[in-house]
Every structure is written in C-alpha cells, then in structure tokens.
Amino acid sequence: MLYAIIGQDSEHSLERRRQTRTAHLARIQTLQENGHLILAGPFPAIDTEDPGEMGFTGSLIVAQFSSLEAAQQWAETDPYLVAGVYTQVTVKPFKQVLP
C-alpha cells in the first residue's frame, strides 16, 4: 500500500537540512531503486521553486511500504528527523487516484 510521509520542519532548519541532505536523499534513492517511490520533495517557504535562504517548511514522500508500521519505522529513522530538521513526522495511508 502507499503511504504519505509528511515532515514538518523546525524553525531555522535550513543549515541542518543542508548538512543532512545527502543522507536523507540516499534513503529516498533506495526507495526509488526498489520501485517503491512515487514522489518526494520539499515545501518551499515562499512561492518559488528555489526559496534561497527562506528555506523550506517540510517535505512530502509518497511511497509503497508493506504496512503502516513499516512506513512509520522507516520515517522514524529519517536523517532529517534524527538531526532535528523535522519537529514532527506524520505517516498516513494514501490512495492514489490519478494519474
């Protein structure tokens, strides 16, 4: 089943985000290589693709996992959460309708 993983950034998290980005992306790349990733990306803090020093307010990952528990366990070990980039991570079942 698909699950939406929504991470909420802490205030002033841009530097921690930059420092941890490589490890965060490596885990997501593994999902992609295994054919489980649907989409992933951050929420810019302002209405532009490159918010510069304004940074991001969080991220969304939609991926396939064997269960809600498996998705939650994966999310709990995300480098962004461990490093304090995220203050909270929500994992919800997701039903893709389109495309």
PDB file of C-alpha atoms in Angstrom:
ATOM      1  CA  MET A   1       0.000   0.000   0.000  1.00  0.00           C
ATOM      2  CA  LEU A   2       1.031   3.613  -0.469  1.00  0.00           C
ATOM      3  CA  TYR A   3       1.775   5.923   2.447  1.00  0.00           C
ATOM      4  CA  ALA A   4       2.249   9.684   2.652  1.00  0.00           C
ATOM      5  CA  ILE A   5       5.076  10.756   4.938  1.00  0.00           C
ATOM      6  CA  ILE A   6       4.806  14.428   5.847  1.00  0.00           C
ATOM      7  CA  GLY A   7       7.687  16.041   7.695  1.00  0.00           C
ATOM      8  CA  GLN A   8       7.254  19.432   9.371  1.00  0.00           C
ATOM      9  CA  ASP A   9      10.449  21.494   9.573  1.00  0.00           C
ATOM     10  CA  SER A  10      11.588  23.208  12.737  1.00  0.00           C
ATOM     11  CA  GLU A  11      12.191  26.939  12.590  1.00  0.00           C
ATOM     12  CA  HIS A  12      15.543  27.957  11.109  1.00  0.00           C
ATOM     13  CA  SER A  13      16.245  24.409   9.907  1.00  0.00           C
ATOM     14  CA  LEU A  14      17.907  25.307   6.609  1.00  0.00           C
ATOM     15  CA  GLU A  15      21.502  24.777   7.747  1.00  0.00           C
ATOM     16  CA  ARG A  16      20.693  21.427   9.400  1.00  0.00           C
ATOM     17  CA  ARG A  17      18.774  20.490   6.243  1.00  0.00           C
ATOM     18  CA  ARG A  18      21.821  21.274   4.109  1.00  0.00           C
ATOM     19  CA  GLN A  19      24.139  19.280   6.367  1.00  0.00           C
ATOM     20  CA  THR A  20      21.887  16.205   6.389  1.00  0.00           C
ATOM     21  CA  ARG A  21      20.559  16.313   2.813  1.00  0.00           C
ATOM     22  CA  THR A  22      22.931  13.712   1.349  1.00  0.00           C
ATOM     23  CA  ALA A  23      21.946  11.058   3.917  1.00  0.00           C
ATOM     24  CA  HIS A  24      18.245  11.933   3.599  1.00  0.00           C
ATOM     25  CA  LEU A  25      18.329  11.648  -0.196  1.00  0.00           C
ATOM     26  CA  ALA A  26      20.276   8.377  -0.098  1.00  0.00           C
ATOM     27  CA  ARG A  27      17.415   6.689   1.767  1.00  0.00           C
ATOM     28  CA  ILE A  28      14.873   8.035  -0.689  1.00  0.00           C
ATOM     29  CA  GLN A  29      17.064   6.915  -3.593  1.00  0.00           C
ATOM     30  CA  THR A  30      16.927   3.384  -2.188  1.00  0.00           C
ATOM     31  CA  LEU A  31      13.122   3.526  -2.258  1.00  0.00           C
ATOM     32  CA  GLN A  32      13.307   4.629  -5.887  1.00  0.00           C
ATOM     33  CA  GLU A  33      15.785   1.913  -6.871  1.00  0.00           C
ATOM     34  CA  ASN A  34      13.463  -0.690  -5.333  1.00  0.00           C
ATOM     35  CA  GLY A  35      10.484   0.664  -7.286  1.00  0.00           C
ATOM     36  CA  HIS A  36       8.660   1.914  -4.170  1.00  0.00           C
ATOM     37  CA  LEU A  37       8.904   5.696  -4.547  1.00  0.00           C
ATOM     38  CA  ILE A  38       6.001   7.596  -6.110  1.00  0.00           C
ATOM     39  CA  LEU A  39       7.185  11.148  -5.379  1.00  0.00           C
ATOM     40  CA  ALA A  40       9.240  13.149  -2.933  1.00  0.00           C
ATOM     41  CA  GLY A  41      10.093  16.776  -2.375  1.00  0.00           C
ATOM     42  CA  PRO A  42      10.140  19.749  -0.022  1.00  0.00           C
ATOM     43  CA  PHE A  43       7.620  22.513   0.625  1.00  0.00           C
ATOM     44  CA  PRO A  44       9.293  25.870  -0.185  1.00  0.00           C
ATOM     45  CA  ALA A  45       8.699  28.509   2.490  1.00  0.00           C
ATOM     46  CA  ILE A  46       7.759  31.020  -0.227  1.00  0.00           C
ATOM     47  CA  ASP A  47       6.050  30.731  -3.599  1.00  0.00           C
ATOM     48  CA  THR A  48       9.074  29.802  -5.702  1.00  0.00           C
ATOM     49  CA  GLU A  49      10.934  26.615  -6.579  1.00  0.00           C
ATOM     50  CA  ASP A  50      14.161  27.992  -5.081  1.00  0.00           C
ATOM     51  CA  PRO A  51      13.344  29.806  -1.829  1.00  0.00           C
ATOM     52  CA  GLY A  52      17.006  30.569  -1.122  1.00  0.00           C
ATOM     53  CA  GLU A  53      17.648  31.465   2.496  1.00  0.00           C
ATOM     54  CA  MET A  54      13.912  31.361   3.271  1.00  0.00           C
ATOM     55  CA  GLY A  55      14.255  27.580   3.196  1.00  0.00           C
ATOM     56  CA  PHE A  56      11.504  25.027   3.467  1.00  0.00           C
ATOM     57  CA  THR A  57       8.620  24.257   5.790  1.00  0.00           C
ATOM     58  CA  GLY A  58       8.668  20.496   5.423  1.00  0.00           C
ATOM     59  CA  SER A  59       8.631  17.623   2.952  1.00  0.00           C
ATOM     60  CA  LEU A  60       6.341  15.040   1.400  1.00  0.00           C
ATOM     61  CA  ILE A  61       7.253  11.483   0.452  1.00  0.00           C
ATOM     62  CA  VAL A  62       4.735   9.114  -1.088  1.00  0.00           C
ATOM     63  CA  ALA A  63       5.998   5.553  -1.244  1.00  0.00           C
ATOM     64  CA  GLN A  64       4.949   1.945  -1.056  1.00  0.00           C
ATOM     65  CA  PHE A  65       5.522   0.005   2.164  1.00  0.00           C
ATOM     66  CA  SER A  66       4.289  -3.382   3.374  1.00  0.00           C
ATOM     67  CA  SER A  67       2.317  -1.815   6.246  1.00  0.00           C
ATOM     68  CA  LEU A  68       1.638   1.375   8.150  1.00  0.00           C
ATOM     69  CA  GLU A  69       4.006   0.147  10.841  1.00  0.00           C
ATOM     70  CA  ALA A  70       6.796  -0.363   8.278  1.00  0.00           C
ATOM     71  CA  ALA A  71       6.241   3.136   6.889  1.00  0.00           C
ATOM     72  CA  GLN A  72       6.316   4.623  10.396  1.00  0.00           C
ATOM     73  CA  GLN A  73       9.508   2.768  11.284  1.00  0.00           C
ATOM     74  CA  TRP A  74      11.149   3.994   8.079  1.00  0.00           C
ATOM     75  CA  ALA A  75      10.051   7.587   8.794  1.00  0.00           C
ATOM     76  CA  GLU A  76      11.283   7.479  12.398  1.00  0.00           C
ATOM     77  CA  THR A  77      14.852   6.859  11.236  1.00  0.00           C
ATOM     78  CA  ASP A  78      14.932   9.609   8.610  1.00  0.00           C
ATOM     79  CA  PRO A  79      18.138  11.644   8.992  1.00  0.00           C
ATOM     80  CA  TYR A  80      16.101  14.870   8.905  1.00  0.00           C
ATOM     81  CA  LEU A  81      14.118  13.772  11.964  1.00  0.00           C
ATOM     82  CA  VAL A  82      17.207  12.499  13.781  1.00  0.00           C
ATOM     83  CA  ALA A  83      19.087  15.784  13.089  1.00  0.00           C
ATOM     84  CA  GLY A  84      16.199  17.992  14.204  1.00  0.00           C
ATOM     85  CA  VAL A  85      15.277  19.303  10.751  1.00  0.00           C
ATOM     86  CA  TYR A  86      11.805  17.878  11.296  1.00  0.00           C
ATOM     87  CA  THR A  87       9.918  18.571  14.502  1.00  0.00           C
ATOM     88  CA  GLN A  88       7.160  16.161  13.564  1.00  0.00           C
ATOM     89  CA  VAL A  89       6.523  13.430  11.016  1.00  0.00           C
ATOM     90  CA  THR A  90       3.046  12.194  10.130  1.00  0.00           C
ATOM     91  CA  VAL A  91       2.513   8.937   8.246  1.00  0.00           C
ATOM     92  CA  LYS A  92      -0.854   8.250   6.626  1.00  0.00           C
ATOM     93  CA  PRO A  93      -2.197   5.628   4.258  1.00  0.00           C
ATOM     94  CA  PHE A  94      -2.528   7.139   0.774  1.00  0.00           C
ATOM     95  CA  LYS A  95      -4.767   6.109  -2.097  1.00  0.00           C
ATOM     96  CA  GLN A  96      -3.541   7.267  -5.483  1.00  0.00           C
ATOM     97  CA  VAL A  97      -6.426   8.034  -7.827  1.00  0.00           C
ATOM     98  CA  LEU A  98      -4.639   9.942 -10.625  1.00  0.00           C
ATOM     99  CA  PRO A  99      -2.580   9.551 -12.712  1.00  0.00           C
TER     100      PRO A  99
END
